[in-house]
mmCIF file of C-alpha atoms and ligand atoms in Angstrom:
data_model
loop_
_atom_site.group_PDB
_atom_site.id
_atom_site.type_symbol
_atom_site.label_atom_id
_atom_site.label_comp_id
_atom_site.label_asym_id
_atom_site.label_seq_id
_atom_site.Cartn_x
_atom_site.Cartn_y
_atom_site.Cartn_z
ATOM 1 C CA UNK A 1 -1.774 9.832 -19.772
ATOM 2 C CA UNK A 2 -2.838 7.027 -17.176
ATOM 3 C CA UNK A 3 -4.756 8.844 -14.463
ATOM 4 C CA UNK A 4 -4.671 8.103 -10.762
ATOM 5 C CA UNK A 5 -7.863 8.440 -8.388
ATOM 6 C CA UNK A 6 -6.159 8.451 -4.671
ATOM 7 C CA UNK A 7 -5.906 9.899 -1.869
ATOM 8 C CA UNK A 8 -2.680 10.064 0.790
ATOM 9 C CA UNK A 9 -3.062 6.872 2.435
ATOM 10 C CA UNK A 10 -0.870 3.756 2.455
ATOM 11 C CA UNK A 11 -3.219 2.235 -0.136
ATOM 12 C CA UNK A 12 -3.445 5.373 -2.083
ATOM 13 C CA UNK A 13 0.476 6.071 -2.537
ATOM 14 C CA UNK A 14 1.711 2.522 -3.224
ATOM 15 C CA UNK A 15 0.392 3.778 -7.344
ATOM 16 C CA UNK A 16 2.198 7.014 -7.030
ATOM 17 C CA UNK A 17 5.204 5.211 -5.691
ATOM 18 C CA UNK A 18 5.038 2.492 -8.470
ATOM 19 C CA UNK A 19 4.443 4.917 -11.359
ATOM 20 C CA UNK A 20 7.354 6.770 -10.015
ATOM 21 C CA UNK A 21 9.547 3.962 -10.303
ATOM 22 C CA UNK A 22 8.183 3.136 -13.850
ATOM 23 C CA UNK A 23 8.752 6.346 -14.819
ATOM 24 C CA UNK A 24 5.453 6.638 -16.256
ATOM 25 C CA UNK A 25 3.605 9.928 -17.161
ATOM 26 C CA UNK A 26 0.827 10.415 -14.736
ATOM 27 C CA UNK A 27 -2.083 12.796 -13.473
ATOM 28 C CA UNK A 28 -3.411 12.710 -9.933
ATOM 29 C CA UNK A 29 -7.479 13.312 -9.330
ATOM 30 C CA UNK A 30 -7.857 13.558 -5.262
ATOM 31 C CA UNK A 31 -10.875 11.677 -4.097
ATOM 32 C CA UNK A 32 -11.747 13.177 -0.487
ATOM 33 C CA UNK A 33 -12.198 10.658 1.655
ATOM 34 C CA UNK A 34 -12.923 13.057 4.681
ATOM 35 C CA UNK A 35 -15.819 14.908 2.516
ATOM 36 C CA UNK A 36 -17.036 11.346 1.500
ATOM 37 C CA UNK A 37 -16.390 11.773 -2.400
ATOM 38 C CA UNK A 38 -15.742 7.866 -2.456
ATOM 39 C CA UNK A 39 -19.564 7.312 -2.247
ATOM 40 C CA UNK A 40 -20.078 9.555 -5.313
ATOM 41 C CA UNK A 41 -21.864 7.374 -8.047
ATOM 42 C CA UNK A 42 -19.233 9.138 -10.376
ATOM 43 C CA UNK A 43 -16.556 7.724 -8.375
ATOM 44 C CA UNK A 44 -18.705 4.372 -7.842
ATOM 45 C CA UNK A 45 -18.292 3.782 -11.579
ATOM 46 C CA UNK A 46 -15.101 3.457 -11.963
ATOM 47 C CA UNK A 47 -14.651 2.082 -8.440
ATOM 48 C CA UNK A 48 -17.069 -0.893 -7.533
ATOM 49 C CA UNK A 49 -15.693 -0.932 -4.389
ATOM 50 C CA UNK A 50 -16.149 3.049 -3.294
ATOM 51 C CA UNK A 51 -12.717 3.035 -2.267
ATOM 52 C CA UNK A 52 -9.107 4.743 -3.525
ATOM 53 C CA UNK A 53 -7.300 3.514 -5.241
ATOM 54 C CA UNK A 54 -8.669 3.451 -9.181
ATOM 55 C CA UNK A 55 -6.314 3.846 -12.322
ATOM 56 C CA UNK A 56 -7.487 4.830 -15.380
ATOM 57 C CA UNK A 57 -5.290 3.550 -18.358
ATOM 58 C CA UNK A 58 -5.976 3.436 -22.244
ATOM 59 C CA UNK A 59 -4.504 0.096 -24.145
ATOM 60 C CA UNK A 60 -2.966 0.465 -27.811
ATOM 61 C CA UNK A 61 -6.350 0.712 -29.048
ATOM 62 C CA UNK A 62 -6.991 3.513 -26.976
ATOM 63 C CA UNK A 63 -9.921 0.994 -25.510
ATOM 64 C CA UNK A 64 -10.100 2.568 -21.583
ATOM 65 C CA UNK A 65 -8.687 0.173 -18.657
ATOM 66 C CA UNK A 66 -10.079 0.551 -15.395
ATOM 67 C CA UNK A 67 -8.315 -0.967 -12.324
ATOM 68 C CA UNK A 68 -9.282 -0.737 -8.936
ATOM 69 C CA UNK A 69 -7.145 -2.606 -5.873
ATOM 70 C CA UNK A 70 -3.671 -1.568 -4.673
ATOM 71 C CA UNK A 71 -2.681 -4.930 -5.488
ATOM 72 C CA UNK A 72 -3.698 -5.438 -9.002
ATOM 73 C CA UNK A 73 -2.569 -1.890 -10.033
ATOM 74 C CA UNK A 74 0.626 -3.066 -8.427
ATOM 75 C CA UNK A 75 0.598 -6.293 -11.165
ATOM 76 C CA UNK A 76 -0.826 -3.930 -14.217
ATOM 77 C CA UNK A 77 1.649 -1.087 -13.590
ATOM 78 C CA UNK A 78 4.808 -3.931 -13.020
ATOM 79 C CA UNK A 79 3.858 -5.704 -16.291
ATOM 80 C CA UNK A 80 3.053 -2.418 -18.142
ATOM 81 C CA UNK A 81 6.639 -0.947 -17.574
ATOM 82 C CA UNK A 82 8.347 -4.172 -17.554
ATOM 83 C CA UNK A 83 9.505 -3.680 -14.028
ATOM 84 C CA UNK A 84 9.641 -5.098 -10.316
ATOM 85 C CA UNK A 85 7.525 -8.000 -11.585
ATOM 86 C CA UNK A 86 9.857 -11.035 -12.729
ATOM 87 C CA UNK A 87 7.800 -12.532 -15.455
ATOM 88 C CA UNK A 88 8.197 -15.997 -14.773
ATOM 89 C CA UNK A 89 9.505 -18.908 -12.376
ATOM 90 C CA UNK A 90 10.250 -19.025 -9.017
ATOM 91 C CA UNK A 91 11.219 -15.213 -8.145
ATOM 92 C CA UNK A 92 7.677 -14.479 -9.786
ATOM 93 C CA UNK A 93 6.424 -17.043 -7.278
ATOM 94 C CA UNK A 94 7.811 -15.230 -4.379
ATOM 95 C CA UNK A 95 6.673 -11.613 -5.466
ATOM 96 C CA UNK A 96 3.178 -12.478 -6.015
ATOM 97 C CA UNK A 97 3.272 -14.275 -2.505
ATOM 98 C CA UNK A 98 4.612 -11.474 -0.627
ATOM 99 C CA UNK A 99 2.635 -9.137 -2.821
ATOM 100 C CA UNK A 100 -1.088 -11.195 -1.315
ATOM 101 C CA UNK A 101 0.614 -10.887 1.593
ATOM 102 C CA UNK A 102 1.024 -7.476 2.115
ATOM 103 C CA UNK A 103 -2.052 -6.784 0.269
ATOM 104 C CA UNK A 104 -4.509 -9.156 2.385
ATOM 105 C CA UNK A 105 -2.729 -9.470 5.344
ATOM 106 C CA UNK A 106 -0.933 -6.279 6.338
ATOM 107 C CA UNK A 107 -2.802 -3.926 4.577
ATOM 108 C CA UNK A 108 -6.248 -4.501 6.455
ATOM 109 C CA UNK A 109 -4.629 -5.862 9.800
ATOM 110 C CA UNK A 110 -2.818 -2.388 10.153
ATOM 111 C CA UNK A 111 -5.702 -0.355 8.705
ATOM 112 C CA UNK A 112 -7.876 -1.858 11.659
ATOM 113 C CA UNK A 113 -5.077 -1.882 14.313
ATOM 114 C CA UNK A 114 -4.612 2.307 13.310
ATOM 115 C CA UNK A 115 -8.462 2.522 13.739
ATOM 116 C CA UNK A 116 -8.839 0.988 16.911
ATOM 117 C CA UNK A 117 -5.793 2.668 18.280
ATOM 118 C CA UNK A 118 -7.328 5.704 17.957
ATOM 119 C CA UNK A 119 -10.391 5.204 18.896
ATOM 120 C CA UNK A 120 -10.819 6.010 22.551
ATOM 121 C CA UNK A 121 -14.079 4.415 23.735
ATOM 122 C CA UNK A 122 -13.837 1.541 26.407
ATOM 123 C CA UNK A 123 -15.701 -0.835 23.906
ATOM 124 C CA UNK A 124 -12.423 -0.834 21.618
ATOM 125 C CA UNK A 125 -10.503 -2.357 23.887
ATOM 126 C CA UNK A 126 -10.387 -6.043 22.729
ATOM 127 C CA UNK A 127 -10.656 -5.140 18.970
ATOM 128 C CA UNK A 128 -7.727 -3.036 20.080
ATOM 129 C CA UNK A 129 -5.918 -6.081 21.462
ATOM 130 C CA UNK A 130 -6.648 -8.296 18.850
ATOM 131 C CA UNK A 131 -5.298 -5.721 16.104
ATOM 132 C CA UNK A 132 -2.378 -5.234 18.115
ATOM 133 C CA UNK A 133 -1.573 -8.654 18.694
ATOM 134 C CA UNK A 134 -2.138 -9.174 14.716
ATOM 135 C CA UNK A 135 -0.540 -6.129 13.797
ATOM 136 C CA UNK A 136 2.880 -7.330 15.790
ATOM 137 C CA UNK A 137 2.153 -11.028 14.680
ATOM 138 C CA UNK A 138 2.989 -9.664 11.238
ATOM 139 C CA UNK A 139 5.662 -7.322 12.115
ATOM 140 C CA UNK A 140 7.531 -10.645 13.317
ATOM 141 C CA UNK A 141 7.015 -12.506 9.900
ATOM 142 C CA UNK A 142 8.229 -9.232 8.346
ATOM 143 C CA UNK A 143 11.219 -8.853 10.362
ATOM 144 C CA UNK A 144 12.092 -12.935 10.279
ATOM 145 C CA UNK A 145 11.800 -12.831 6.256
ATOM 146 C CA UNK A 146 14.129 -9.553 6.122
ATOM 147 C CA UNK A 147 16.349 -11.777 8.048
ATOM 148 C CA UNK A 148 16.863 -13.684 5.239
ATOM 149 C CA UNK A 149 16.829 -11.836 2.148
ATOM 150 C CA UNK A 150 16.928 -7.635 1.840
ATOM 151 C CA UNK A 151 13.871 -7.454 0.448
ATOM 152 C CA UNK A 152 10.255 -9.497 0.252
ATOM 153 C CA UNK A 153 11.238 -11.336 -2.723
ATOM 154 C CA UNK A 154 15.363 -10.985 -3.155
ATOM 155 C CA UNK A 155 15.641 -8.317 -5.114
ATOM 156 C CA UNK A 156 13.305 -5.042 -4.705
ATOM 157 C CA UNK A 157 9.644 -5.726 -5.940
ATOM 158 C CA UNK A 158 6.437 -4.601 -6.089
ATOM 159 C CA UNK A 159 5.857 -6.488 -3.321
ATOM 160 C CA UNK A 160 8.095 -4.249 -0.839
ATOM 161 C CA UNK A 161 5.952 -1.317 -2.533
ATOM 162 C CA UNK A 162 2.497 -3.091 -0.847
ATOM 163 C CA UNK A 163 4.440 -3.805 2.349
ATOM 164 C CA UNK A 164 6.298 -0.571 3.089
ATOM 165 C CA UNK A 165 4.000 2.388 2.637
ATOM 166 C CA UNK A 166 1.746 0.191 5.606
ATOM 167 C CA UNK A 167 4.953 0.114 8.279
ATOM 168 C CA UNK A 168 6.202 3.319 7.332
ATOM 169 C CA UNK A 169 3.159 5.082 8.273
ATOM 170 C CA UNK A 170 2.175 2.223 11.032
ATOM 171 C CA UNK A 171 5.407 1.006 12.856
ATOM 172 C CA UNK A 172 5.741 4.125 14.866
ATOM 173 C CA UNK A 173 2.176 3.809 16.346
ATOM 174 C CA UNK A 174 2.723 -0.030 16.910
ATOM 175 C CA UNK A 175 5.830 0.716 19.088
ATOM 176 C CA UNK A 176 3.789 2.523 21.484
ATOM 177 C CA UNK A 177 2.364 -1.043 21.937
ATOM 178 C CA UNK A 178 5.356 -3.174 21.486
ATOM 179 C CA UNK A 179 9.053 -3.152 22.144
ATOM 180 C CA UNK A 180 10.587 -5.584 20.148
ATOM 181 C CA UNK A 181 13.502 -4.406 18.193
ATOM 182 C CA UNK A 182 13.044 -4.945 14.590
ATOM 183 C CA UNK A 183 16.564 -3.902 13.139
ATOM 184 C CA UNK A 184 16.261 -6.005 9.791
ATOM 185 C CA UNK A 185 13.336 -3.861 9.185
ATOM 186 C CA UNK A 186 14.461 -0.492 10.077
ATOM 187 C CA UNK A 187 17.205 -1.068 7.527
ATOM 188 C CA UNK A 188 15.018 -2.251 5.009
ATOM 189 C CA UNK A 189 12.752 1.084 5.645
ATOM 190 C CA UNK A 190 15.481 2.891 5.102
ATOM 191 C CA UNK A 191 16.872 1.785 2.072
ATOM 192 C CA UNK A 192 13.128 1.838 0.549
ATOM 193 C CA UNK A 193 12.672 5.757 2.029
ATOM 194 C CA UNK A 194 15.814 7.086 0.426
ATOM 195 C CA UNK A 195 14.484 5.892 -3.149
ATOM 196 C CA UNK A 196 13.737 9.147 -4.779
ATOM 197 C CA UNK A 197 10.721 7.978 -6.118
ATOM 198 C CA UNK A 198 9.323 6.367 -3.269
ATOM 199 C CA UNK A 199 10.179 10.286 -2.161
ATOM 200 C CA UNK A 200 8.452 11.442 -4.838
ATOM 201 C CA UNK A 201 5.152 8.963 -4.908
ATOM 202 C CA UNK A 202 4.264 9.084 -1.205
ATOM 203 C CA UNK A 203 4.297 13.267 -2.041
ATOM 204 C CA UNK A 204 1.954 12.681 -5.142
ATOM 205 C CA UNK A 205 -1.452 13.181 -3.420
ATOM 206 C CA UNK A 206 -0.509 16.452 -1.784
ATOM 207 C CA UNK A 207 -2.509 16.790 1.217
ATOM 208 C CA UNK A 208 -0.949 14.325 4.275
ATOM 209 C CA UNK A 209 -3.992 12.947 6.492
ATOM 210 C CA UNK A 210 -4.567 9.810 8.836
ATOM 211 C CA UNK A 211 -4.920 6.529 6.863
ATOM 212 C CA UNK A 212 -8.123 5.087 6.813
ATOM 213 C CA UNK A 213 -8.737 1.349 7.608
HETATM 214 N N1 GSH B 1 -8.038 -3.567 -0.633
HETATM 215 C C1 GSH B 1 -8.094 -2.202 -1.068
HETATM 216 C C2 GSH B 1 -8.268 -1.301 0.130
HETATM 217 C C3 GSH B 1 -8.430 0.136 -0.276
HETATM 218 C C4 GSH B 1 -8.728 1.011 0.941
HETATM 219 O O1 GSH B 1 -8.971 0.527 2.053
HETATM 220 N N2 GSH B 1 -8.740 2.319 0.700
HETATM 221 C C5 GSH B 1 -9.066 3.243 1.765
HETATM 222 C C6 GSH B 1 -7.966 4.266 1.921
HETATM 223 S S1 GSH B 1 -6.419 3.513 2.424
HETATM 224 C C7 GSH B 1 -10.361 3.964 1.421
HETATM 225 O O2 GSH B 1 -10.618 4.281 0.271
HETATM 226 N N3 GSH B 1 -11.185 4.234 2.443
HETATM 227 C C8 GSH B 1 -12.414 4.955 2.260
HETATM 228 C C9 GSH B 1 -13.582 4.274 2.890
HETATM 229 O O3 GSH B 1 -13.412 3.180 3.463
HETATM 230 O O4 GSH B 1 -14.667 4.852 2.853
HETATM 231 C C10 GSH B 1 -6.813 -1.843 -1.841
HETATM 232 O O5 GSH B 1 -5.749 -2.390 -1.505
HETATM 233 O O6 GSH B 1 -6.884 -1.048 -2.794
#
């Protein structure tokens, strides 16, 4: 059974969410973030980067496969189950961009914006701007590209996976700091929340907390 190292952050549920959708059998380990458990060398080894999420897989030959990084989990889990990852030409092109996109653009740009949001000190102020400014930058790319097609790449993809557990936990923070209305994604958040097993994979790591940048 593939195991799952995570914790209930936007990173840590876009596996749950994507083995949900696979329909493949899965266990959960919680790695504490708050308590530090990332920084455990047992955690370290299977983790290079000390942070969530890891899978744990075994191939055919029962030979172990380690994956850390939302983003190639994403890939492994798509091409695994034989789902939300077109296998060729140019809607593969488009997933995989959208997919980096979400992955190195939104997912640190929000994880910084949430962190300097919160943080109250007068010294946060212009990392507060800038990660506002960024944050809303992207929301506008977002909401232009919805525009145009109902999901990131056409038709529903691993890329919307990367993308939407980031604004669903971020956009209602960001309005406190914006007002533009962004109705192409509200629809699109929508439509991705009422997926039962988008339901079902944001509940997978039990405990709800604040995401961590
Ligand atoms: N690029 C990584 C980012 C992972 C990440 O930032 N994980 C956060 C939780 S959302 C974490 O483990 N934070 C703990 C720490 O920074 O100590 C990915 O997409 O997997």
């Amino acid at each position: 059974v593939i195991e799952l190292y995570t914790w209930a952050t936007p990173n840590g549920t876009k596996p749950s969410i994507m083995l949900e959708e696979a329909g493949l059998d899965y266990r959960v380990t919680l790695i504490d973030l708050v308590k530090g458990e990332q920084f455990a060398p047992e955690f370290l080894a299977i983790s290079p980067n000390n942070k969530i999420p890891t899978l744990i897989d075994r191939d055919e030959d029962g030979e172990r496969r380690i994956i850390f990084e939302s983003g190639a989990i994403l890939i492994y889990l798509a091409e695994k189950a034989g789902v939300l990852l077109p296998t060729a030409g140019p809607s593969r092109d488009r997933t995989l961009e959208w997919l980096f996109w979400a992955s190195a653009g939104v997912g640190p740009m929000f994880g910084q914006f949430g962190h300097f949001a919160g943080a109250d000190l007068d010294q946060a102020a212009p990392a507060r701007a800038r990660f506002t400014k960024e944050a809303w930058r992207l929301i506008e790319v977002l909401e232009r590209r919805l525009g145009l097609a109902p999901y990131l790449a056409g038709d529903y993809s691993v890329a919307d996976i990367a993308a939407f557990t980031w604004v669903h936990a971020t956009l209602p923070t960001l309005r406190a700091h914006g007002q533009t209305p962004t109705p192409h994604i509200d629809l699109w958040l929508q439509s991705i929340a009422s997926r039962p097993a988008v339901q079902r994979g944001l509940r997978a790591p039990k405990i709800r907390i604040r995401a961590h940048p």
